[in-house]
Amino acid sequence: MKATGLLGRITEFQRQGRDLGHLLPYAQKWNAADITPATRGMGKDRLPAPDPVGDRCSEEHFMRLRAAVKELDSAWYDSTNNLTVTADTRKALFEELLWEHRELAEAHDKCQVIPEASIDALKEQLATAQREKDELSRQHQEELNALKTSYQELKSQLIQLGLDHAKALKAAEVTAAAKLDEALENACNATVVLRAELEEMTKARKGADEKAARLEEGHKECDQLILQTDTLALRLFPDSQRYAVKKVDAQRKDKGQADLTVPWTPKDHLVALNARVSHMRCIDHNIC
């Protein structure tokens, strides 16, 4: 929580366009009187050490006091809670140790009741244990010999399987080499055929490109001729321009062209020329 530093201090130095004037130094002294040094811990000389942050006002001192009290309250609660939990844990652990000691004591008392075995009985038990050990060792040796025999048989089978696999792998390699040679030969033949076809296609394409170039050149000449003819027709019959423009715009609208102000194409000039000639035929027919 950050202190405002304005508690009990004069903050209004101007009111309705006027200031305190010669009384301003008194207001500043009033505010400065609320600022006192702040300390932080004890120095080496056992005297309160000044806070390097600087002096603080009364509100900031009270805020520090409030934070210290809150921290003390939290530390007191944590210490009390820790003491309670530790006491309960130690009590439960001591109770478990007491009951464990009680059970061990009862088990020890029961062991004291059993009489000590005689030396002959112990020797007999030792001999029985030795016979059981020898029997287990013999059984283990028999099982080990059986495992060795099985291991030798499995080893022989694995060796035979390895030889059969190597033979089959060699046969497969020979077959694969033969098939690979056949495939390479077929690929070479196919490559020769494809190269011949590619050369023929290249020649045909070259001829088609030349023909297309000639057609393009002829098309350009035709377009130039159409433009010259339409220009000549406009020069001879200037009154037909409005009718020709009307026909060209109508055709453009039919084709869905939105902008009618773009320059005419050769096709537009051809339409205009047709319109001029058709118009002139109609006029000539009416005259006749």
Tab-separated table of C-alpha atoms in Angstrom:
chain	number	residue	atom	x	y	z
A	1	MET	CA	0.000	0.000	0.000
A	2	LYS	CA	1.540	3.312	-1.123
A	3	ALA	CA	1.073	6.403	1.006
A	4	THR	CA	-0.157	9.595	-0.603
A	5	GLY	CA	1.986	11.815	1.640
A	6	LEU	CA	-0.797	14.458	1.737
A	7	LEU	CA	-2.349	13.696	5.134
A	8	GLY	CA	-2.365	16.926	7.224
A	9	ARG	CA	-0.542	18.881	4.511
A	10	ILE	CA	-1.594	21.957	2.552
A	11	THR	CA	-2.153	21.052	-1.103
A	12	GLU	CA	-4.302	23.916	-2.415
A	13	PHE	CA	-1.947	26.735	-3.337
A	14	GLN	CA	-4.250	28.387	-5.895
A	15	ARG	CA	-7.987	29.066	-5.822
A	16	GLN	CA	-10.063	30.785	-8.498
A	17	GLY	CA	-6.996	32.128	-10.281
A	18	ARG	CA	-5.414	33.555	-7.109
A	19	ASP	CA	-2.445	32.225	-5.094
A	20	LEU	CA	-1.326	32.652	-1.493
A	21	GLY	CA	1.159	35.371	-2.368
A	22	HIS	CA	3.367	36.374	0.568
A	23	LEU	CA	1.715	33.616	2.682
A	24	LEU	CA	3.133	30.846	0.475
A	25	PRO	CA	6.364	30.459	2.572
A	26	TYR	CA	4.204	29.788	5.687
A	27	ALA	CA	2.342	27.007	3.846
A	28	GLN	CA	5.638	25.510	2.720
A	29	LYS	CA	7.010	25.652	6.297
A	30	TRP	CA	3.785	23.975	7.503
A	31	ASN	CA	4.295	21.099	5.033
A	32	ALA	CA	8.016	20.832	5.810
A	33	ALA	CA	7.275	20.560	9.534
A	34	ASP	CA	5.524	17.227	8.810
A	35	ILE	CA	8.719	15.708	7.332
A	36	THR	CA	11.009	13.951	9.826
A	37	PRO	CA	13.961	11.579	9.380
A	38	ALA	CA	13.314	7.852	9.020
A	39	THR	CA	15.514	5.173	10.579
A	40	ARG	CA	16.189	1.583	9.559
A	41	GLY	CA	17.811	-0.729	12.134
A	42	MET	CA	20.797	-0.022	14.354
A	43	GLY	CA	24.204	1.098	13.167
A	44	LYS	CA	27.641	-0.045	14.329
A	45	ASP	CA	27.601	2.689	16.956
A	46	ARG	CA	24.399	1.201	18.513
A	47	LEU	CA	22.442	4.223	17.356
A	48	PRO	CA	19.462	4.310	14.985
A	49	ALA	CA	20.751	4.373	11.397
A	50	PRO	CA	19.045	6.814	8.973
A	51	ASP	CA	17.070	5.345	6.083
A	52	PRO	CA	18.942	5.973	2.774
A	53	VAL	CA	15.589	6.640	1.080
A	54	GLY	CA	15.341	9.967	2.928
A	55	ASP	CA	12.922	11.772	5.221
A	56	ARG	CA	9.226	10.840	5.324
A	57	CYS	CA	5.944	12.389	6.378
A	58	SER	CA	3.668	11.291	9.224
A	59	GLU	CA	1.398	9.242	6.966
A	60	GLU	CA	4.351	7.260	5.602
A	61	HIS	CA	5.610	6.581	9.143
A	62	PHE	CA	2.169	5.237	10.114
A	63	MET	CA	2.110	3.086	6.971
A	64	ARG	CA	5.476	1.572	7.948
A	65	LEU	CA	4.131	0.909	11.450
A	66	ARG	CA	1.031	-0.766	10.026
A	67	ALA	CA	3.117	-3.016	7.756
A	68	ALA	CA	5.403	-3.972	10.684
A	69	VAL	CA	2.404	-4.886	12.865
A	70	LYS	CA	0.927	-6.972	10.069
A	71	GLU	CA	4.240	-8.812	9.578
A	72	LEU	CA	4.509	-9.417	13.354
A	73	ASP	CA	0.970	-10.837	13.419
A	74	SER	CA	1.759	-13.199	10.523
A	75	ALA	CA	5.015	-14.349	12.167
A	76	TRP	CA	3.195	-14.964	15.489
A	77	TYR	CA	0.528	-17.056	13.739
A	78	ASP	CA	3.127	-19.069	11.799
A	79	SER	CA	5.200	-19.742	14.961
A	80	THR	CA	2.121	-20.862	16.920
A	81	ASN	CA	0.956	-23.112	14.107
A	82	ASN	CA	4.453	-24.591	13.695
A	83	LEU	CA	4.701	-25.278	17.460
A	84	THR	CA	1.292	-27.004	17.484
A	85	VAL	CA	2.044	-29.187	14.451
A	86	THR	CA	5.521	-30.094	15.754
A	87	ALA	CA	4.160	-31.034	19.217
A	88	ASP	CA	1.456	-33.277	17.677
A	89	THR	CA	3.983	-34.959	15.371
A	90	ARG	CA	6.469	-35.610	18.162
A	91	LYS	CA	3.716	-36.966	20.417
A	92	ALA	CA	2.500	-39.385	17.708
A	93	LEU	CA	6.090	-40.513	17.003
A	94	PHE	CA	6.790	-41.109	20.712
A	95	GLU	CA	3.576	-43.130	21.076
A	96	GLU	CA	4.572	-45.325	18.118
A	97	LEU	CA	8.006	-45.875	19.665
A	98	LEU	CA	6.443	-46.822	23.006
A	99	TRP	CA	4.100	-49.421	21.452
A	100	GLU	CA	6.901	-50.771	19.250
A	101	HIS	CA	9.068	-51.196	22.353
A	102	ARG	CA	6.139	-52.962	24.100
A	103	GLU	CA	5.761	-55.429	21.198
A	104	LEU	CA	9.522	-56.104	21.098
A	105	ALA	CA	9.547	-56.742	24.837
A	106	GLU	CA	6.667	-59.252	24.556
A	107	ALA	CA	8.447	-61.031	21.649
A	108	HIS	CA	11.629	-61.225	23.703
A	109	ASP	CA	9.744	-62.720	26.670
A	110	LYS	CA	8.239	-65.398	24.415
A	111	CYS	CA	11.692	-66.270	23.052
A	112	GLN	CA	12.967	-66.738	26.588
A	113	VAL	CA	10.286	-69.411	27.202
A	114	ILE	CA	11.523	-71.668	24.324
A	115	PRO	CA	14.166	-74.174	25.648
A	116	GLU	CA	17.597	-74.247	24.026
A	117	ALA	CA	18.105	-77.058	21.537
A	118	SER	CA	20.665	-79.746	22.359
A	119	ILE	CA	23.933	-80.149	20.415
A	120	ASP	CA	22.805	-83.514	18.938
A	121	ALA	CA	19.568	-82.016	17.652
A	122	LEU	CA	21.493	-79.156	16.090
A	123	LYS	CA	23.926	-81.615	14.452
A	124	GLU	CA	20.983	-83.588	13.067
A	125	GLN	CA	19.432	-80.421	11.670
A	126	LEU	CA	22.778	-79.451	10.131
A	127	ALA	CA	23.168	-82.884	8.511
A	128	THR	CA	19.616	-82.675	7.116
A	129	ALA	CA	20.338	-79.239	5.706
A	130	GLN	CA	23.577	-80.540	4.129
A	131	ARG	CA	21.727	-83.477	2.501
A	132	GLU	CA	19.109	-81.083	1.117
A	133	LYS	CA	21.879	-78.862	-0.169
A	134	ASP	CA	23.582	-81.792	-1.933
A	135	GLU	CA	20.269	-82.900	-3.454
A	136	LEU	CA	19.549	-79.375	-4.712
A	137	SER	CA	23.094	-79.135	-6.110
A	138	ARG	CA	22.665	-82.450	-7.971
A	139	GLN	CA	19.311	-81.354	-9.404
A	140	HIS	CA	20.833	-78.075	-10.447
A	141	GLN	CA	23.725	-79.853	-12.181
A	142	GLU	CA	21.307	-82.131	-14.070
A	143	GLU	CA	19.244	-79.154	-15.189
A	144	LEU	CA	22.434	-77.349	-16.233
A	145	ASN	CA	23.576	-80.334	-18.333
A	146	ALA	CA	20.138	-80.505	-19.982
A	147	LEU	CA	20.351	-76.798	-20.770
A	148	LYS	CA	23.831	-77.248	-22.262
A	149	THR	CA	22.534	-80.059	-24.496
A	150	SER	CA	19.601	-77.913	-25.624
A	151	TYR	CA	21.993	-75.019	-26.251
A	152	GLN	CA	24.207	-77.196	-28.481
A	153	GLU	CA	21.165	-78.354	-30.472
A	154	LEU	CA	19.902	-74.793	-30.872
A	155	LYS	CA	23.376	-73.658	-31.935
A	156	SER	CA	23.534	-76.365	-34.612
A	157	GLN	CA	20.062	-75.385	-35.855
A	158	LEU	CA	21.021	-71.713	-35.976
A	159	ILE	CA	24.189	-72.513	-37.933
A	160	GLN	CA	22.175	-74.564	-40.438
A	161	LEU	CA	19.587	-71.795	-40.712
A	162	GLY	CA	22.384	-69.283	-41.325
A	163	LEU	CA	23.814	-71.444	-44.136
A	164	ASP	CA	20.360	-71.867	-45.709
A	165	HIS	CA	19.731	-68.114	-45.428
A	166	ALA	CA	23.090	-67.292	-47.056
A	167	LYS	CA	22.345	-69.715	-49.907
A	168	ALA	CA	18.862	-68.246	-50.427
A	169	LEU	CA	20.281	-64.706	-50.253
A	170	LYS	CA	22.908	-65.521	-52.877
A	171	ALA	CA	20.271	-67.018	-55.164
A	172	ALA	CA	18.066	-63.960	-54.655
A	173	GLU	CA	21.013	-61.662	-55.463
A	174	VAL	CA	21.699	-63.570	-58.700
A	175	THR	CA	18.008	-63.387	-59.680
A	176	ALA	CA	17.831	-59.700	-58.790
A	177	ALA	CA	21.014	-58.988	-60.813
A	178	ALA	CA	19.510	-60.750	-63.831
A	179	LYS	CA	16.249	-58.837	-63.492
A	180	LEU	CA	18.190	-55.590	-63.031
A	181	ASP	CA	20.188	-56.238	-66.223
A	182	GLU	CA	16.975	-56.988	-68.090
A	183	ALA	CA	15.339	-53.850	-66.702
A	184	LEU	CA	18.401	-51.757	-67.664
A	185	GLU	CA	18.324	-53.172	-71.192
A	186	ASN	CA	14.602	-52.432	-71.500
A	187	ALA	CA	15.213	-48.941	-70.096
A	188	CYS	CA	17.970	-48.312	-72.654
A	189	ASN	CA	15.712	-49.455	-75.484
A	190	ALA	CA	12.877	-47.327	-74.164
A	191	THR	CA	15.280	-44.382	-73.880
A	192	VAL	CA	16.285	-44.752	-77.529
A	193	VAL	CA	12.634	-44.912	-78.595
A	194	LEU	CA	11.741	-41.934	-76.413
A	195	ARG	CA	14.640	-39.914	-77.777
A	196	ALA	CA	13.505	-40.627	-81.349
A	197	GLU	CA	9.938	-39.671	-80.457
A	198	LEU	CA	11.225	-36.569	-78.658
A	199	GLU	CA	13.193	-35.527	-81.747
A	200	GLU	CA	10.125	-36.010	-83.907
A	201	MET	CA	8.002	-34.066	-81.433
A	202	THR	CA	10.663	-31.312	-81.346
A	203	LYS	CA	10.638	-31.081	-85.122
A	204	ALA	CA	6.832	-31.063	-85.183
A	205	ARG	CA	6.709	-28.424	-82.472
A	206	LYS	CA	9.281	-26.316	-84.293
A	207	GLY	CA	7.157	-26.517	-87.431
A	208	ALA	CA	4.034	-25.654	-85.439
A	209	ASP	CA	5.832	-22.700	-83.833
A	210	GLU	CA	6.918	-21.456	-87.257
A	211	LYS	CA	3.390	-21.887	-88.578
A	212	ALA	CA	1.990	-20.086	-85.532
A	213	ALA	CA	4.507	-17.288	-86.059
A	214	ARG	CA	3.432	-16.966	-89.681
A	215	LEU	CA	-0.212	-16.992	-88.640
A	216	GLU	CA	0.527	-14.380	-85.964
A	217	GLU	CA	2.300	-12.225	-88.517
A	218	GLY	CA	-0.625	-12.633	-90.908
A	219	HIS	CA	-3.047	-11.831	-88.108
A	220	LYS	CA	-1.117	-8.646	-87.316
A	221	GLU	CA	-1.137	-7.664	-90.991
A	222	CYS	CA	-4.877	-8.369	-91.136
A	223	ASP	CA	-5.460	-6.241	-88.033
A	224	GLN	CA	-3.384	-3.444	-89.541
A	225	LEU	CA	-5.366	-3.713	-92.763
A	226	ILE	CA	-8.638	-3.559	-90.818
A	227	LEU	CA	-7.461	-0.430	-88.974
A	228	GLN	CA	-6.361	1.228	-92.205
A	229	THR	CA	-9.624	0.300	-93.937
A	230	ASP	CA	-11.750	1.584	-91.040
A	231	THR	CA	-9.714	4.811	-90.920
A	232	LEU	CA	-10.168	5.259	-94.661
A	233	ALA	CA	-13.908	4.574	-94.371
A	234	LEU	CA	-14.182	7.136	-91.553
A	235	ARG	CA	-12.318	9.678	-93.656
A	236	LEU	CA	-14.645	9.072	-96.626
A	237	PHE	CA	-17.857	8.839	-94.618
A	238	PRO	CA	-17.481	10.851	-91.385
A	239	ASP	CA	-21.243	10.836	-90.800
A	240	SER	CA	-21.191	7.090	-90.108
A	241	GLN	CA	-19.025	7.476	-86.980
A	242	ARG	CA	-21.951	7.808	-84.582
A	243	TYR	CA	-23.658	4.693	-85.972
A	244	ALA	CA	-20.386	2.745	-85.842
A	245	VAL	CA	-19.742	3.780	-82.202
A	246	LYS	CA	-23.271	2.690	-81.322
A	247	LYS	CA	-22.718	-0.759	-82.840
A	248	VAL	CA	-19.353	-1.209	-81.107
A	249	ASP	CA	-20.774	-0.220	-77.693
A	250	ALA	CA	-23.731	-2.560	-78.196
A	251	GLN	CA	-21.413	-5.472	-78.977
A	252	ARG	CA	-19.234	-4.689	-75.937
A	253	LYS	CA	-22.285	-4.655	-73.662
A	254	ASP	CA	-23.393	-8.022	-75.065
A	255	LYS	CA	-19.973	-9.481	-74.181
A	256	GLY	CA	-20.197	-8.098	-70.623
A	257	GLN	CA	-17.545	-5.401	-70.944
A	258	ALA	CA	-18.206	-2.726	-68.303
A	259	ASP	CA	-15.712	-0.054	-69.383
A	260	LEU	CA	-16.668	1.333	-72.818
A	261	THR	CA	-13.949	4.029	-72.823
A	262	VAL	CA	-11.012	1.705	-73.522
A	263	PRO	CA	-9.447	2.003	-76.991
A	264	TRP	CA	-10.913	-0.048	-79.788
A	265	THR	CA	-9.428	-3.400	-80.662
A	266	PRO	CA	-9.083	-4.694	-84.248
A	267	LYS	CA	-12.325	-6.617	-83.711
A	268	ASP	CA	-14.048	-3.385	-82.669
A	269	HIS	CA	-12.729	-1.684	-85.813
A	270	LEU	CA	-14.028	-4.615	-87.854
A	271	VAL	CA	-17.476	-4.203	-86.269
A	272	ALA	CA	-17.332	-0.459	-86.941
A	273	LEU	CA	-16.297	-1.081	-90.574
A	274	ASN	CA	-19.154	-3.561	-90.989
A	275	ALA	CA	-21.523	-0.991	-89.515
A	276	ARG	CA	-20.280	1.669	-91.934
A	277	VAL	CA	-20.582	-0.642	-94.963
A	278	SER	CA	-23.989	-1.998	-93.914
A	279	HIS	CA	-25.225	1.536	-93.342
A	280	MET	CA	-23.950	2.587	-96.752
A	281	ARG	CA	-25.638	-0.428	-98.410
A	282	CYS	CA	-28.932	0.546	-96.802
A	283	ILE	CA	-28.526	4.106	-98.073
A	284	ASP	CA	-27.578	2.883	-101.564
A	285	HIS	CA	-30.595	0.546	-101.610
A	286	ASN	CA	-32.929	3.379	-100.620
A	287	ILE	CA	-31.468	5.625	-103.324
A	288	CYS	CA	-31.965	2.975	-105.965
